[in-house]
Amino acid sequence: MRLHSLKYTEYKEEEFSWNLPDLVLGTINLVVGKNATGKSRILRIVIGLSRLFDGRVLPSALETGHYIVQFSDKNNEPFITYELELYKRKVKSEKLLLKNELRLSRGAGGRGRLWFDKVNDFIDVQIPEDQLAVTSRRDSEQHSFLEYLHEWALNSHFVDFASTKPKETFSAIDKATLKQLRDNQLDDDIVSLFRLGVEKWGRDFTRQICANIRKIGFNVSEIGIQPIQGVPAAIQLLDRAYYIYVVEDGVKKKLPQYELSSGMFRAIGALIRLQSAVAGKKPHCLVIDDIGEGLDFDRSSRLINLLVSEYELDRNKYSQLVMTSNDKFVMNGVDIKYWCVVERDGGNIRTFNQLNSAEIFDDFIQYGFSNFDFFQNGFFSKTIKSSQ
């Protein structure tokens, strides 16, 4: 199951409302736009929804929000349509359709109807207003349709490429606890994610990561983990903490993560996240904000080409890659068929890609300009305005 489309509004009755009316996504997506158009916000809405589904974020944490999302099946046909409206930190309404058949509907006071598989009928229910039916009524025998949303959420992963936090974070989770954690719970802890991957897949995991690091231009012959030694006293207070190290060609020392450049460790973190998702052999959604930030042109291009190539493979055709960038070289290096251009007018967000604006993209390709010209000169919006 893959996220096909998203409509989202918050504070819709206010002057400062924010409205995303029609985001349509394919297998590979590069979300581009000028600064402050909402690229990162769109990604955080997608990941935020997954965290609502898996219970890590509660409705009470959100003041407002109206989501209408559609997921497609392996044949790219509509599979699940889910609608959720939050208001004043409570669930105002929640609705789910499975192949256009109603399975859940609730409204004021949490009252509504929920389909029971064993009964083969609806039963009236009342669900606390501070809880989602998707999480509170999870039951694989009675409400099997809810499992699809949980599966999507558990296999949705986020990388904040521009963040410096992963390089400064060490893994102090004991092995027993680590084995009980899910991959997506470690999006902010790349060292623990790497440790978990080593526990699950052993040397195959580290070999593939090392091979990918070399593909993007870093001459690394080994990657691993080891306990912290000889670092500042404040860090030594941790009980059995670990860090990532690499060995470069011609350098005998194991280089700890805190001695690597920020760009290099960001790239390594993204490749660890990628390999963890791919090694699981399940359809997944990998979301990367500010891809390539802090890398030189050559390595940034190689990293993005590696990611795109991975998701062009048949083995990942049911998975999804969503990235953001406004870097000219990154944008020129990614086929325009994967672009999703974001434009903002106040609180109204518009998106353009080949899925919802095919004619505009096809017309531009015939001109033979660079991809960046399409973005810089506003070709997409000019074409729309001239046709109105």
GROMACS .gro file of C-alpha atoms in nm:
model
  388
    1MET     CA    1   0.000   0.000   0.000
    2ARG     CA    2   0.133   0.341  -0.099
    3LEU     CA    3   0.031   0.698  -0.024
    4HIS     CA    4  -0.136   0.826  -0.341
    5SER     CA    5  -0.283   1.162  -0.244
    6LEU     CA    6  -0.313   1.400   0.049
    7LYS     CA    7  -0.537   1.695   0.121
    8TYR     CA    8  -0.470   1.887   0.437
    9THR     CA    9  -0.602   2.199   0.609
   10GLU     CA   10  -0.536   2.352   0.949
   11TYR     CA   11  -0.703   2.647   1.120
   12LYS     CA   12  -0.945   2.658   0.828
   13GLU     CA   13  -1.176   2.909   0.996
   14GLU     CA   14  -0.892   3.150   1.074
   15GLU     CA   15  -0.720   3.418   0.869
   16PHE     CA   16  -0.393   3.227   0.911
   17SER     CA   17  -0.530   2.900   0.773
   18TRP     CA   18  -0.296   2.671   0.578
   19ASN     CA   19  -0.440   2.468   0.291
   20LEU     CA   20  -0.284   2.193   0.079
   21PRO     CA   21  -0.568   2.094  -0.158
   22ASP     CA   22  -0.419   1.829  -0.383
   23LEU     CA   23  -0.084   1.659  -0.332
   24VAL     CA   24  -0.045   1.354  -0.556
   25LEU     CA   25   0.259   1.129  -0.515
   26GLY     CA   26   0.422   0.861  -0.727
   27THR     CA   27   0.691   0.606  -0.649
   28ILE     CA   28   0.976   0.861  -0.668
   29ASN     CA   29   0.918   1.225  -0.575
   30LEU     CA   30   1.146   1.527  -0.554
   31VAL     CA   31   0.951   1.811  -0.392
   32VAL     CA   32   1.100   2.143  -0.505
   33GLY     CA   33   1.014   2.506  -0.437
   34LYS     CA   34   1.152   2.835  -0.316
   35ASN     CA   35   1.234   2.886   0.050
   36ALA     CA   36   0.928   2.909   0.279
   37THR     CA   37   0.686   2.759   0.026
   38GLY     CA   38   0.607   2.463   0.253
   39LYS     CA   39   0.826   2.178   0.124
   40SER     CA   40   0.947   2.063   0.465
   41ARG     CA   41   0.605   2.118   0.615
   42ILE     CA   42   0.448   1.884   0.360
   43LEU     CA   43   0.694   1.610   0.452
   44ARG     CA   44   0.628   1.659   0.822
   45ILE     CA   45   0.254   1.631   0.761
   46VAL     CA   46   0.310   1.294   0.591
   47ILE     CA   47   0.537   1.165   0.868
   48GLY     CA   48   0.312   1.320   1.134
   49LEU     CA   49   0.020   1.120   0.996
   50SER     CA   50   0.221   0.798   1.020
   51ARG     CA   51   0.299   0.878   1.382
   52LEU     CA   52  -0.068   0.935   1.454
   53PHE     CA   53  -0.139   0.591   1.309
   54ASP     CA   54   0.129   0.413   1.513
   55GLY     CA   55   0.033   0.595   1.834
   56ARG     CA   56   0.351   0.796   1.888
   57VAL     CA   57   0.158   1.121   1.838
   58LEU     CA   58  -0.178   1.164   2.011
   59PRO     CA   59  -0.467   1.379   1.886
   60SER     CA   60  -0.432   1.585   2.204
   61ALA     CA   61  -0.093   1.705   2.075
   62LEU     CA   62  -0.253   1.877   1.775
   63GLU     CA   63  -0.468   2.187   1.799
   64THR     CA   64  -0.624   2.142   1.457
   65GLY     CA   65  -0.589   1.951   1.132
   66HIS     CA   66  -0.810   1.806   0.859
   67TYR     CA   67  -0.660   1.518   0.660
   68ILE     CA   68  -0.805   1.341   0.357
   69VAL     CA   69  -0.564   1.073   0.236
   70GLN     CA   70  -0.591   0.803  -0.025
   71PHE     CA   71  -0.373   0.495  -0.040
   72SER     CA   72  -0.338   0.283  -0.353
   73ASP     CA   73  -0.286  -0.092  -0.385
   74LYS     CA   74  -0.018  -0.277  -0.584
   75ASN     CA   75  -0.212  -0.215  -0.905
   76ASN     CA   76  -0.216   0.158  -0.829
   77GLU     CA   77  -0.592   0.144  -0.776
   78PRO     CA   78  -0.769   0.328  -0.489
   79PHE     CA   79  -0.758   0.103  -0.185
   80ILE     CA   80  -0.814   0.299   0.136
   81THR     CA   81  -0.953   0.650   0.178
   82TYR     CA   82  -0.912   0.793   0.526
   83GLU     CA   83  -1.042   1.123   0.660
   84LEU     CA   84  -0.960   1.274   0.998
   85GLU     CA   85  -1.057   1.612   1.139
   86LEU     CA   86  -0.905   1.737   1.464
   87TYR     CA   87  -1.030   2.044   1.647
   88LYS     CA   88  -0.917   2.180   1.982
   89ARG     CA   89  -0.709   1.869   2.046
   90LYS     CA   90  -1.002   1.631   1.998
   91VAL     CA   91  -1.122   1.408   1.717
   92LYS     CA   92  -1.411   1.588   1.551
   93SER     CA   93  -1.467   1.323   1.284
   94GLU     CA   94  -1.302   1.011   1.147
   95LYS     CA   95  -1.395   0.808   0.841
   96LEU     CA   96  -1.247   0.515   0.651
   97LEU     CA   97  -1.344   0.353   0.323
   98LEU     CA   98  -1.198   0.025   0.199
   99LYS     CA   99  -1.230  -0.003  -0.180
  100ASN     CA  100  -1.502   0.263  -0.161
  101GLU     CA  101  -1.695   0.062   0.100
  102LEU     CA  102  -1.754   0.238   0.433
  103ARG     CA  103  -1.584   0.070   0.728
  104LEU     CA  104  -1.565   0.346   0.990
  105SER     CA  105  -1.759   0.664   1.057
  106ARG     CA  106  -1.758   0.866   1.378
  107GLY     CA  107  -1.849   1.220   1.467
  108ALA     CA  108  -1.944   1.439   1.760
  109GLY     CA  109  -1.884   1.291   2.103
  110GLY     CA  110  -1.690   1.002   1.951
  111ARG     CA  111  -2.013   0.826   1.850
  112GLY     CA  112  -2.023   0.635   1.527
  113ARG     CA  113  -2.030   0.302   1.346
  114LEU     CA  114  -1.749   0.053   1.303
  115TRP     CA  115  -1.741  -0.255   1.081
  116PHE     CA  116  -1.683  -0.589   1.258
  117ASP     CA  117  -1.544  -0.857   1.025
  118LYS     CA  118  -1.668  -1.156   1.227
  119VAL     CA  119  -2.018  -1.013   1.254
  120ASN     CA  120  -2.013  -0.896   0.893
  121ASP     CA  121  -2.195  -0.580   0.991
  122PHE     CA  122  -2.163  -0.242   1.160
  123ILE     CA  123  -2.193  -0.196   1.534
  124ASP     CA  124  -2.249   0.135   1.707
  125VAL     CA  125  -1.946   0.249   1.905
  126GLN     CA  126  -1.836   0.542   2.117
  127ILE     CA  127  -1.465   0.615   2.115
  128PRO     CA  128  -1.297   0.867   2.347
  129GLU     CA  129  -1.257   1.201   2.170
  130ASP     CA  130  -0.886   1.213   2.247
  131GLN     CA  131  -0.821   0.882   2.068
  132LEU     CA  132  -0.821   0.765   1.708
  133ALA     CA  133  -1.031   0.464   1.620
  134VAL     CA  134  -0.736   0.354   1.407
  135THR     CA  135  -0.523   0.305   1.719
  136SER     CA  136  -0.773   0.243   2.000
  137ARG     CA  137  -0.983  -0.017   1.813
  138ARG     CA  138  -0.700  -0.210   1.654
  139ASP     CA  139  -0.801  -0.577   1.623
  140SER     CA  140  -0.667  -0.786   1.335
  141GLU     CA  141  -0.961  -1.029   1.353
  142GLN     CA  142  -1.250  -0.784   1.384
  143HIS     CA  143  -1.108  -0.476   1.209
  144SER     CA  144  -0.847  -0.613   0.969
  145PHE     CA  145  -0.874  -0.303   0.747
  146LEU     CA  146  -0.706  -0.094   1.018
  147GLU     CA  147  -0.394  -0.310   0.992
  148TYR     CA  148  -0.313  -0.164   0.652
  149LEU     CA  149  -0.271   0.181   0.804
  150HIS     CA  150  -0.055   0.043   1.084
  151GLU     CA  151   0.164  -0.144   0.838
  152TRP     CA  152   0.215   0.173   0.633
  153ALA     CA  153   0.298   0.372   0.947
  154LEU     CA  154   0.545   0.116   1.082
  155ASN     CA  155   0.730   0.121   0.751
  156SER     CA  156   0.743   0.499   0.706
  157HIS     CA  157   1.081   0.652   0.781
  158PHE     CA  158   1.208   1.010   0.805
  159VAL     CA  159   1.555   1.157   0.750
  160ASP     CA  160   1.620   1.523   0.831
  161PHE     CA  161   1.931   1.543   0.616
  162ALA     CA  162   2.030   1.894   0.724
  163SER     CA  163   2.018   1.813   1.096
  164THR     CA  164   2.345   1.802   1.290
  165LYS     CA  165   2.186   1.607   1.576
  166PRO     CA  166   2.264   1.252   1.448
  167LYS     CA  167   2.639   1.320   1.441
  168GLU     CA  168   2.626   1.432   1.804
  169THR     CA  169   2.408   1.141   1.922
  170PHE     CA  170   2.548   0.818   2.063
  171SER     CA  171   2.367   0.492   2.128
  172ALA     CA  172   2.322   0.403   2.495
  173ILE     CA  173   2.030   0.161   2.454
  174ASP     CA  174   2.097  -0.184   2.599
  175LYS     CA  175   2.083  -0.475   2.355
  176ALA     CA  176   1.766  -0.632   2.499
  177THR     CA  177   1.571  -0.306   2.470
  178LEU     CA  178   1.714  -0.235   2.125
  179LYS     CA  179   1.583  -0.564   1.987
  180GLN     CA  180   1.231  -0.473   2.097
  181LEU     CA  181   1.229  -0.143   1.909
  182ARG     CA  182   1.092  -0.090   1.559
  183ASP     CA  183   1.308   0.066   1.289
  184ASN     CA  184   1.087   0.373   1.259
  185GLN     CA  185   1.125   0.445   1.630
  186LEU     CA  186   1.493   0.513   1.564
  187ASP     CA  187   1.464   0.776   1.291
  188ASP     CA  188   1.633   1.026   1.524
  189ASP     CA  189   1.896   0.781   1.650
  190ILE     CA  190   2.102   0.667   1.353
  191VAL     CA  191   2.365   0.492   1.568
  192SER     CA  192   2.104   0.272   1.739
  193LEU     CA  193   1.942   0.208   1.400
  194PHE     CA  194   2.278   0.092   1.268
  195ARG     CA  195   2.328  -0.133   1.573
  196LEU     CA  196   1.982  -0.283   1.520
  197GLY     CA  197   2.060  -0.345   1.153
  198VAL     CA  198   2.382  -0.524   1.245
  199GLU     CA  199   2.190  -0.740   1.494
  200LYS     CA  200   1.929  -0.831   1.229
  201TRP     CA  201   2.134  -0.873   0.912
  202GLY     CA  202   2.498  -0.896   1.020
  203ARG     CA  203   2.781  -0.842   0.774
  204ASP     CA  204   2.553  -0.827   0.469
  205PHE     CA  205   2.407  -0.509   0.617
  206THR     CA  206   2.742  -0.339   0.677
  207ARG     CA  207   2.889  -0.456   0.344
  208GLN     CA  208   2.604  -0.303   0.144
  209ILE     CA  209   2.624   0.026   0.335
  210CYS     CA  210   3.000   0.037   0.281
  211ALA     CA  211   2.954  -0.033  -0.091
  212ASN     CA  212   2.701   0.250  -0.119
  213ILE     CA  213   2.930   0.490   0.067
  214ARG     CA  214   3.199   0.417  -0.191
  215LYS     CA  215   2.952   0.467  -0.476
  216ILE     CA  216   2.885   0.824  -0.368
  217GLY     CA  217   3.254   0.910  -0.358
  218PHE     CA  218   3.389   0.839  -0.010
  219ASN     CA  219   3.679   0.589  -0.004
  220VAL     CA  220   3.556   0.390   0.294
  221SER     CA  221   3.661   0.026   0.331
  222GLU     CA  222   3.490  -0.053   0.663
  223ILE     CA  223   3.204   0.072   0.880
  224GLY     CA  224   3.117  -0.051   1.227
  225ILE     CA  225   3.033   0.036   1.587
  226GLN     CA  226   3.240   0.034   1.903
  227PRO     CA  227   3.211   0.153   2.264
  228ILE     CA  228   3.303   0.509   2.342
  229GLN     CA  229   3.660   0.559   2.462
  230GLY     CA  230   3.879   0.863   2.506
  231VAL     CA  231   3.605   1.122   2.457
  232PRO     CA  232   3.497   1.416   2.676
  233ALA     CA  233   3.405   1.335   3.036
  234ALA     CA  234   3.041   1.437   2.995
  235ILE     CA  235   2.996   1.168   2.731
  236GLN     CA  236   3.184   0.908   2.937
  237LEU     CA  237   2.914   0.934   3.201
  238LEU     CA  238   2.694   0.726   2.972
  239ASP     CA  239   2.682   0.357   3.055
  240ARG     CA  240   2.820   0.156   2.764
  241ALA     CA  241   2.749   0.401   2.484
  242TYR     CA  242   2.842   0.328   2.122
  243TYR     CA  243   2.937   0.531   1.819
  244ILE     CA  244   2.983   0.463   1.447
  245TYR     CA  245   3.331   0.450   1.300
  246VAL     CA  246   3.465   0.421   0.947
  247VAL     CA  247   3.801   0.318   0.804
  248GLU     CA  248   3.919   0.501   0.494
  249ASP     CA  249   4.156   0.365   0.230
  250GLY     CA  250   4.514   0.434   0.333
  251VAL     CA  251   4.419   0.535   0.689
  252LYS     CA  252   4.474   0.273   0.961
  253LYS     CA  253   4.277   0.459   1.228
  254LYS     CA  254   3.910   0.390   1.295
  255LEU     CA  255   3.762   0.735   1.246
  256PRO     CA  256   3.479   0.803   1.496
  257GLN     CA  257   3.164   0.977   1.379
  258TYR     CA  258   3.246   1.297   1.565
  259GLU     CA  259   3.564   1.336   1.357
  260LEU     CA  260   3.382   1.305   1.024
  261SER     CA  261   3.259   1.605   0.829
  262SER     CA  262   2.892   1.690   0.879
  263GLY     CA  263   2.818   1.625   0.512
  264MET     CA  264   2.985   1.285   0.517
  265PHE     CA  265   2.801   1.169   0.828
  266ARG     CA  266   2.469   1.297   0.693
  267ALA     CA  267   2.522   1.090   0.380
  268ILE     CA  268   2.619   0.784   0.586
  269GLY     CA  269   2.308   0.829   0.800
  270ALA     CA  270   2.085   0.844   0.493
  271LEU     CA  271   2.244   0.528   0.352
  272ILE     CA  272   2.196   0.346   0.684
  273ARG     CA  273   1.831   0.447   0.682
  274LEU     CA  274   1.797   0.334   0.319
  275GLN     CA  275   1.957  -0.005   0.378
  276SER     CA  276   1.749  -0.064   0.690
  277ALA     CA  277   1.430   0.002   0.493
  278VAL     CA  278   1.534  -0.204   0.190
  279ALA     CA  279   1.670  -0.498   0.393
  280GLY     CA  280   1.330  -0.538   0.560
  281LYS     CA  281   1.190  -0.641   0.219
  282LYS     CA  282   0.857  -0.472   0.286
  283PRO     CA  283   0.688  -0.190   0.098
  284HIS     CA  284   0.794   0.128   0.274
  285CYS     CA  285   0.795   0.506   0.252
  286LEU     CA  286   1.130   0.684   0.288
  287VAL     CA  287   1.102   1.061   0.342
  288ILE     CA  288   1.418   1.276   0.323
  289ASP     CA  289   1.415   1.650   0.386
  290ASP     CA  290   1.687   1.872   0.231
  291ILE     CA  291   1.858   1.588   0.048
  292GLY     CA  292   2.224   1.659  -0.028
  293GLU     CA  293   2.255   1.955   0.212
  294GLY     CA  294   2.619   2.002   0.315
  295LEU     CA  295   2.761   1.778   0.041
  296ASP     CA  296   2.966   1.893  -0.256
  297PHE     CA  297   2.802   1.878  -0.599
  298ASP     CA  298   2.958   1.549  -0.708
  299ARG     CA  299   2.873   1.352  -0.394
  300SER     CA  300   2.529   1.506  -0.365
  301SER     CA  301   2.452   1.406  -0.725
  302ARG     CA  302   2.583   1.054  -0.669
  303LEU     CA  303   2.377   1.010  -0.353
  304ILE     CA  304   2.056   1.121  -0.520
  305ASN     CA  305   2.121   0.909  -0.828
  306LEU     CA  306   2.180   0.609  -0.601
  307LEU     CA  307   1.852   0.669  -0.419
  308VAL     CA  308   1.653   0.718  -0.739
  309SER     CA  309   1.810   0.410  -0.899
  310GLU     CA  310   1.720   0.201  -0.593
  311TYR     CA  311   1.353   0.296  -0.618
  312GLU     CA  312   1.345   0.237  -0.992
  313LEU     CA  313   1.418  -0.132  -0.926
  314ASP     CA  314   1.129  -0.378  -0.947
  315ARG     CA  315   1.192  -0.493  -0.590
  316ASN     CA  316   1.095  -0.146  -0.466
  317LYS     CA  317   0.811  -0.069  -0.708
  318TYR     CA  318   0.558  -0.083  -0.425
  319SER     CA  319   0.767   0.141  -0.202
  320GLN     CA  320   0.796   0.519  -0.211
  321LEU     CA  321   1.072   0.781  -0.196
  322VAL     CA  322   0.988   1.144  -0.115
  323MET     CA  323   1.267   1.404  -0.101
  324THR     CA  324   1.288   1.785  -0.088
  325SER     CA  325   1.544   2.025  -0.231
  326ASN     CA  326   1.580   2.371  -0.381
  327ASP     CA  327   1.940   2.320  -0.491
  328LYS     CA  328   1.990   2.397  -0.861
  329PHE     CA  329   2.234   2.113  -0.923
  330VAL     CA  330   2.021   1.859  -0.739
  331MET     CA  331   1.715   1.964  -0.937
  332ASN     CA  332   1.893   1.944  -1.272
  333GLY     CA  333   2.020   1.598  -1.183
  334VAL     CA  334   1.677   1.443  -1.118
  335ASP     CA  335   1.447   1.356  -1.407
  336ILE     CA  336   1.168   1.613  -1.423
  337LYS     CA  337   0.912   1.331  -1.433
  338TYR     CA  338   0.985   1.284  -1.061
  339TRP     CA  339   0.939   1.651  -0.971
  340CYS     CA  340   0.664   1.794  -0.755
  341VAL     CA  341   0.678   2.176  -0.764
  342VAL     CA  342   0.538   2.365  -0.465
  343GLU     CA  343   0.406   2.721  -0.489
  344ARG     CA  344   0.254   2.920  -0.203
  345ASP     CA  345   0.016   3.215  -0.206
  346GLY     CA  346  -0.039   3.315   0.156
  347GLY     CA  347  -0.173   3.005   0.326
  348ASN     CA  348  -0.274   2.834   0.002
  349ILE     CA  349  -0.034   2.573  -0.134
  350ARG     CA  350  -0.039   2.441  -0.488
  351THR     CA  351   0.159   2.144  -0.617
  352PHE     CA  352   0.239   2.050  -0.976
  353ASN     CA  353   0.376   1.722  -1.108
  354GLN     CA  354   0.323   1.484  -1.397
  355LEU     CA  355   0.044   1.311  -1.210
  356ASN     CA  356  -0.180   1.617  -1.170
  357SER     CA  357  -0.039   1.850  -1.441
  358ALA     CA  358   0.082   1.614  -1.715
  359GLU     CA  359   0.023   1.854  -2.005
  360ILE     CA  360   0.233   2.131  -1.846
  361PHE     CA  361   0.527   1.896  -1.789
  362ASP     CA  362   0.503   1.739  -2.134
  363ASP     CA  363   0.498   2.082  -2.301
  364PHE     CA  364   0.808   2.194  -2.111
  365ILE     CA  365   1.008   1.882  -2.197
  366GLN     CA  366   0.962   1.961  -2.567
  367TYR     CA  367   1.142   2.295  -2.523
  368GLY     CA  368   1.466   2.124  -2.418
  369PHE     CA  369   1.558   2.365  -2.137
  370SER     CA  370   1.722   2.258  -1.812
  371ASN     CA  371   1.501   2.138  -1.529
  372PHE     CA  372   1.594   2.439  -1.318
  373ASP     CA  373   1.456   2.676  -1.586
  374PHE     CA  374   1.116   2.516  -1.535
  375PHE     CA  375   1.135   2.610  -1.169
  376GLN     CA  376   1.321   2.942  -1.181
  377ASN     CA  377   1.108   3.097  -1.455
  378GLY     CA  378   0.779   2.974  -1.311
  379PHE     CA  379   0.692   2.792  -1.634
  380PHE     CA  380   0.438   2.574  -1.453
  381SER     CA  381   0.236   2.864  -1.305
  382LYS     CA  382   0.263   3.081  -1.618
  383THR     CA  383   0.120   2.800  -1.827
  384ILE     CA  384  -0.174   2.760  -1.591
  385LYS     CA  385  -0.246   3.133  -1.577
  386SER     CA  386  -0.235   3.167  -1.957
  387SER     CA  387  -0.489   2.889  -1.995
  388GLN     CA  388  -0.736   3.043  -1.749
   0.00000   0.00000   0.00000
